XYZ file of C-alpha atoms in Angstrom:
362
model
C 29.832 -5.127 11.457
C 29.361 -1.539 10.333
C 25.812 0.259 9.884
C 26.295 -0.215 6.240
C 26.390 -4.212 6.156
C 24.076 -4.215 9.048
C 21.457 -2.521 6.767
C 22.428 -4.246 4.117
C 22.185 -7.918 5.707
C 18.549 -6.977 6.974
C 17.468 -6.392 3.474
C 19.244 -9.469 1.999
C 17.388 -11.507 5.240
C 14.073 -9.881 4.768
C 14.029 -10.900 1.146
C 14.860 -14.074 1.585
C 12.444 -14.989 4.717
C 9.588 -13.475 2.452
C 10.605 -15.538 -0.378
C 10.962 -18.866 2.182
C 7.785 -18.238 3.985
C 5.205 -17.543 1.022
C 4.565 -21.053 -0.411
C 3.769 -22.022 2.930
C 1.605 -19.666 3.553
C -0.059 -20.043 -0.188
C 0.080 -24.071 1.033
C -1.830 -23.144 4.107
C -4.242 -20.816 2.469
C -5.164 -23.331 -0.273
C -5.637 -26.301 2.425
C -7.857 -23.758 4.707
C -9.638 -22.406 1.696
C -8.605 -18.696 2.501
C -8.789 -17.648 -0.577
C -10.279 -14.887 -2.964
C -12.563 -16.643 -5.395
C -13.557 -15.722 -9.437
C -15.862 -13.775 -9.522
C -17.466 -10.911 -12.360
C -15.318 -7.856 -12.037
C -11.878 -9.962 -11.360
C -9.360 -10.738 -13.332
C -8.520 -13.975 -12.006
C -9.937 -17.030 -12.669
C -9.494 -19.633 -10.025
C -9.376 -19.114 -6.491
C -5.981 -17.404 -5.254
C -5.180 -17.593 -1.657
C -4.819 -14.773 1.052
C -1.871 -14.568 3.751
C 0.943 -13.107 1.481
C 0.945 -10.290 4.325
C 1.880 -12.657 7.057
C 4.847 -13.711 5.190
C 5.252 -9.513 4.455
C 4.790 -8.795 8.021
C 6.979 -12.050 9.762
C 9.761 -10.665 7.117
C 9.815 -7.330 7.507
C 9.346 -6.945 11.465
C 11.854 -9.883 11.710
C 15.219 -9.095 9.494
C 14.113 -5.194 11.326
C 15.788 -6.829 14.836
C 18.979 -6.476 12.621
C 19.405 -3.260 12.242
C 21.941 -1.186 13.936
C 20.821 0.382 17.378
C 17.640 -0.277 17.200
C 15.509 2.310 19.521
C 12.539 1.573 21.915
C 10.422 3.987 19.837
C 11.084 1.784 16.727
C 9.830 -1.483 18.994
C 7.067 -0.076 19.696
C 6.375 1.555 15.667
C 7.195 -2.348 14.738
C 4.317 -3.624 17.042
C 1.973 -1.451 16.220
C 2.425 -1.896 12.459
C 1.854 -5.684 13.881
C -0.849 -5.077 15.211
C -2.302 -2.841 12.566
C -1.232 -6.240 10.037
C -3.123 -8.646 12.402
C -6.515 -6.361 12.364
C -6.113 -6.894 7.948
C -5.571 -10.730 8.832
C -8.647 -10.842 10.678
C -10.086 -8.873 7.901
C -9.229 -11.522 5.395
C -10.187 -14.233 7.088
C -13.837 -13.453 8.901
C -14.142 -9.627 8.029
C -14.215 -6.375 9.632
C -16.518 -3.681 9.702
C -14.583 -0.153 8.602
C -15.828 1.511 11.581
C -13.611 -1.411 13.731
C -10.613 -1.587 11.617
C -10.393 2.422 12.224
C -11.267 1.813 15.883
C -7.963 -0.219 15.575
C -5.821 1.563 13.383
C -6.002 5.079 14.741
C -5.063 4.004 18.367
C -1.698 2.034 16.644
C -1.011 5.698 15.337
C -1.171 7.289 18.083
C 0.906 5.089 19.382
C 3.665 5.601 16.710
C 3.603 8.991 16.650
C 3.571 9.215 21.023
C 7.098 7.256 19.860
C 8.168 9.973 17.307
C 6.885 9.463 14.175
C 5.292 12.427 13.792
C 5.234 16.198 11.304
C 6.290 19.221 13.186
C 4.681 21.750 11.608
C 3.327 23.854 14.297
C 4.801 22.755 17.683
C 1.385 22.298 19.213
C -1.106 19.285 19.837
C -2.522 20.304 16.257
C 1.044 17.756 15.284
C -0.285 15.084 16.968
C -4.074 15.426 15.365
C -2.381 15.889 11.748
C 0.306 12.807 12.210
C -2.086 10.228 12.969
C -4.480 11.533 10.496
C -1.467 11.456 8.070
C -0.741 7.478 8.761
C -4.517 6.280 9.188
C -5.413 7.804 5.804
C -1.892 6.463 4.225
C -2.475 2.933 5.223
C -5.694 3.048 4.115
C -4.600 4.367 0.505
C -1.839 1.730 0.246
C -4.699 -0.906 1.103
C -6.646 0.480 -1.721
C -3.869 0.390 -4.399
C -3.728 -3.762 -3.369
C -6.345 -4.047 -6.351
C -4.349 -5.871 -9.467
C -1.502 -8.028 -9.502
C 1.804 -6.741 -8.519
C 0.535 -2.798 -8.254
C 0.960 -2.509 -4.237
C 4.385 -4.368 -4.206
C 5.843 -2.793 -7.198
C 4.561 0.723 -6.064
C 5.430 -0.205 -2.135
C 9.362 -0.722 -3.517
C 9.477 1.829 -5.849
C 8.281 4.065 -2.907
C 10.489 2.212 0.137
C 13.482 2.669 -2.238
C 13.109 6.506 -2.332
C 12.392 7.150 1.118
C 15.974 4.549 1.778
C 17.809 7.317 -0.135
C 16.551 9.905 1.262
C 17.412 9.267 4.084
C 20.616 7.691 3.936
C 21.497 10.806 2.430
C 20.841 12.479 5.553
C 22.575 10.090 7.612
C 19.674 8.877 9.082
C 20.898 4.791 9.087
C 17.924 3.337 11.177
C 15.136 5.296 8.955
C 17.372 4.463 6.072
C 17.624 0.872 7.077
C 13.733 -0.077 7.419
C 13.306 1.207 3.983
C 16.001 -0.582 2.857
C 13.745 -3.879 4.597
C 10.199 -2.737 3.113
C 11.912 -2.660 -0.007
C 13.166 -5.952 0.018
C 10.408 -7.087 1.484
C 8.156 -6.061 -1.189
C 10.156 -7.192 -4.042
C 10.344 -10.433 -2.268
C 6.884 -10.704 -2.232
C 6.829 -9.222 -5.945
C 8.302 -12.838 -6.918
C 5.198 -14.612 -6.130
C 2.417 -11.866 -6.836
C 3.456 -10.386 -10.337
C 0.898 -11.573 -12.943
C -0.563 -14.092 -12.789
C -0.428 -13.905 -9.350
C 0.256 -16.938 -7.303
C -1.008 -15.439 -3.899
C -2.297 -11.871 -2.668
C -1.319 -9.806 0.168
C -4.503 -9.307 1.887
C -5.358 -6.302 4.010
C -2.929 -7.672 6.244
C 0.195 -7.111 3.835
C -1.515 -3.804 2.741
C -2.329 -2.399 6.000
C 1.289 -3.059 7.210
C 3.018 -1.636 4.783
C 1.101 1.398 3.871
C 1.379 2.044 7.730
C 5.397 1.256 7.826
C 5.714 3.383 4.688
C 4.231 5.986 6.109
C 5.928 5.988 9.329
C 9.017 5.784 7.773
C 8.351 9.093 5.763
C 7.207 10.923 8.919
C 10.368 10.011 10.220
C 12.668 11.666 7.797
C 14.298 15.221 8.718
C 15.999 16.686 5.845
C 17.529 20.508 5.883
C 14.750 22.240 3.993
C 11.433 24.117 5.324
C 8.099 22.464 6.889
C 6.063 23.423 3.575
C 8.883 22.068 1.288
C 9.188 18.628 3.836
C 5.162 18.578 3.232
C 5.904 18.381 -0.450
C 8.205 15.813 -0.421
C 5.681 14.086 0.981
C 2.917 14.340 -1.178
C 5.486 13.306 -3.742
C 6.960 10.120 -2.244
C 3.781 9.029 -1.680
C 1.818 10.781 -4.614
C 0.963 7.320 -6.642
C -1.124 6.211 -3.763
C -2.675 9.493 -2.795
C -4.081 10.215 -6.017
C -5.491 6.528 -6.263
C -7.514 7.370 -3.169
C -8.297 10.876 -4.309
C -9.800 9.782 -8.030
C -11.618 6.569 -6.154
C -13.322 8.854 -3.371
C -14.101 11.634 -5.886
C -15.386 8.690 -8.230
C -17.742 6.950 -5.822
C -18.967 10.281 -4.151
C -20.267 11.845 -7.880
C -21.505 8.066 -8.541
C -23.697 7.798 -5.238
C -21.765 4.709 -4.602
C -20.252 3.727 -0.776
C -16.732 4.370 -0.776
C -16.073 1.459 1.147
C -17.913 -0.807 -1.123
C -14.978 -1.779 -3.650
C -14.800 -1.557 -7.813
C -12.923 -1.683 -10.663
C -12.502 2.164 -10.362
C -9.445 2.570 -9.634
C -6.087 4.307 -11.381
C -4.759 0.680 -12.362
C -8.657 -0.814 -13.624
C -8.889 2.668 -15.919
C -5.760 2.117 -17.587
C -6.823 -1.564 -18.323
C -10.230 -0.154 -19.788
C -7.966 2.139 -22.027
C -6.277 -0.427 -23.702
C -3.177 -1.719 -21.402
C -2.844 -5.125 -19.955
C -2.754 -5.650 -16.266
C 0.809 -6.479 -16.862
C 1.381 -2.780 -18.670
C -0.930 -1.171 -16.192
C 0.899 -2.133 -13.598
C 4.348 -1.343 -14.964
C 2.881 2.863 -16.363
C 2.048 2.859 -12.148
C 5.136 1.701 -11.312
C 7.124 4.398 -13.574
C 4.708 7.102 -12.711
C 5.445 6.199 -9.216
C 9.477 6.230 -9.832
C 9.113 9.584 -11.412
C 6.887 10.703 -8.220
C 9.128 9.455 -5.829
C 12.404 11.145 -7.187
C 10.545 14.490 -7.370
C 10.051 14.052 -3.561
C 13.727 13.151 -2.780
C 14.958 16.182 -5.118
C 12.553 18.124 -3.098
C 13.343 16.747 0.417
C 17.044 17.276 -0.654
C 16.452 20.777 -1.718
C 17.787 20.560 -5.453
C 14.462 21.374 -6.511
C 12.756 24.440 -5.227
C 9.351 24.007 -3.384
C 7.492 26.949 -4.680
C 8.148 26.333 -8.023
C 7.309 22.439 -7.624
C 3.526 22.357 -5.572
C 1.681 24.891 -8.453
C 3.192 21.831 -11.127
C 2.168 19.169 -8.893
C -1.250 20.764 -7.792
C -2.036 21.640 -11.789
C -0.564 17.897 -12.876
C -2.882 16.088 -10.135
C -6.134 18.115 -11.220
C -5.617 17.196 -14.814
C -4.986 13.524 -14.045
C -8.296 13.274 -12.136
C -10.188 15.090 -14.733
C -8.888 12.768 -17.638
C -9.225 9.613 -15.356
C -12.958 10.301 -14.193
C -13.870 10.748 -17.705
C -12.942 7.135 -18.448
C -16.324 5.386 -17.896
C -15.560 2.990 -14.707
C -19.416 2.317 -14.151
C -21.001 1.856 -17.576
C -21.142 -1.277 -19.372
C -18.749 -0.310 -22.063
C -18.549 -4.075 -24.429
C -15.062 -4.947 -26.351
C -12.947 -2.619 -24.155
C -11.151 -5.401 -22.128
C -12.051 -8.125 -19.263
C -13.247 -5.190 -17.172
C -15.570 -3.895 -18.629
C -17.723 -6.697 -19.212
C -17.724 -7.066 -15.178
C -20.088 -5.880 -12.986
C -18.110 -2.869 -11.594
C -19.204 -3.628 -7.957
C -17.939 -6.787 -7.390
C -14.114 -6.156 -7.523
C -13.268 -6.468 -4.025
C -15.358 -9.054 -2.844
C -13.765 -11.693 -1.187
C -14.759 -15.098 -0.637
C -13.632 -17.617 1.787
C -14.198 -20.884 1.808
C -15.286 -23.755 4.518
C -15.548 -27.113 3.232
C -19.039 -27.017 1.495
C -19.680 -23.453 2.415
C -18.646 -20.398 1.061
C -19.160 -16.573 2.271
C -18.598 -13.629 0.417
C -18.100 -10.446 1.362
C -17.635 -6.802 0.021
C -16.040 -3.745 0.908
């Protein structure tokens, strides 16, 4: 079989073990009582169970043993994308404190980028520092777009799909052909989590694929320069950066925790300006597209760097300034589900055990 089909079978298996191993997992959830209750600040209204990640993670790491010549150092970025996965499951279920999740996560990217996933920008330790940096904080923003239905799928195959051509461009089949999973893997999952969602990811979905994703984009080598490489970057992943950027800017003016959850982010402002979930999630998903094919033009040098960051850097300011002005914290009646909420509640996550029930925030 020739890299091609091989690439293409492990796509066409990872979507269809996702799609297989989801209702048993929303089965399991629902007779365990894993799930994320009502609450003020959600939009759903009964209790929707956890452990779509396990299904994302058992899919993606599994159709992955398919791919052609499959490397030790891709083994061992697999596991610790496992491992990263399992530390969100645990998350889900009992709860972690940040300070342990990060005690977790940054050791599974050193690990990947001791493998090879890493920028070479100045061909000294500083590499290392900067690579693990640039996965820990790129999970972590993929984990924060996982806040309305179908916004971290959609945006995690709108993104997997650029970095796949990309790099099959450049020849690079095994980069190439993990993309080509994600993908599949996401839009798998997208079957059972568009609105109204049937079942969430969880951090353990979120973790794993914000940390594959951004593995994956470490990985590519294209012909143009470290700064323009950077770029492409920023691009390909720019949906999810700016999330993080307008929530942390948000929550630092407010005086509010950043690791205390709301309905602050990109997705929740567009609902408080009018859209549905359902049209919030699909302006993401285009703005993401249109992101993402700025970054491959870039990468692929049909689009010159210098002129590109000063547009990027002026389009990114203006976002945040129009998107902090839309009031996340105040109560603001008759502008949507939202904003009769209690802005604070958004991520808490309850978990129930027979006649008991905890409920935690982050």
């Amino acid at each position: 079989m020739s890299d091609d089909w091989r690439i293409a079978f492990a796509g066409a298996l990872a979507f269809v073990i996702v799609t297989a191993l989801v209702p048993f997992c929303r089965r399991f959830a629902l007779a365990r009582g894993i799930t994320d209750g009502p609450a003020q600040g959600k939009l759903h209204r009964t209790p929707t169970p956890y452990l779509g990640g396990v299904a994302i993670a058992v899919a993606a790491a599994g159709s992955s043993i398919v791919l052609p010549d499959l490397p030790r150092e891709a083994v061992v970025v697999l596991a610790a994308a496992c491992v990263v996965s399992v530390a969100g499951l645990v998350d889900d279920i009992r709860g972690l404190r940040a300070a342990t999740r990060l005690a977790i996560e940054i050791p599974a990217a050193g690990a990947a980028v001791a493998a090879g996933a890493r920028v070479h920008l100045f061909g000294t330790g500083a590499d290392f520092v900067i690579s693990v940096l640039f996965l820990v904080v790129l999970t972590n923003a993929f984990n924060l777009l996982d806040n309305m239905d179908g916004v971290a799928g959609a945006m995690g195959t709108t993104i997997a799909i650029a970095l796949a051509t990309t790099a099959l461009i450049e020849h690079q089949m095994l980069v190439g052909g993990l993309a080509v999973v994600v993908a599949a893997t996401c839009l798998g999952f997208l079957v059972y989590n568009w609105h109204p969602a049937e079942i969430f990811m969880g951090d353990a979905g979120s973790l794993f694929l914000g940390f594959l994703l951004a593995i994956i984009a470490l990985k590519l080598r294209t012909g143009v320069s470290h700064s323009a490489s950077a770029l492409a970057l920023i691009l390909l992943m720019g949906p999810a950066l700016f999330d993080t950027a307008l929530v942390v800017i948000s929550r630092t003016r407010a005086r509010r925790p950043i690791y205390i959850g709301g309905t602050d982010h990109t997705s929740h402002r567009l609902v408080l300006l009018g859209l549905s979930p359902v049209s919030a999630a699909v302006f993401l998903v285009v703005a993401t597209a249109l992101s993402a094919a700025l970054g491959v033009l870039v990468a692929e040098g049909a689009v010159a760097a210098g002129i590109m960051a000063p547009v990027v850097a002026v389009g990114a300011i203006l976002g945040l300034a129009f998107m902090l002005r839309v009031g996340a914290y105040e109560s603001a009646p008759g502008r949507g589900e939202l904003a009769r909420a209690d802005r604070s509640l958004v991520s808490s996550k309850a978990i129930v055990r027979g006649k008991f029930a905890v409920t935690r925030r982050r």
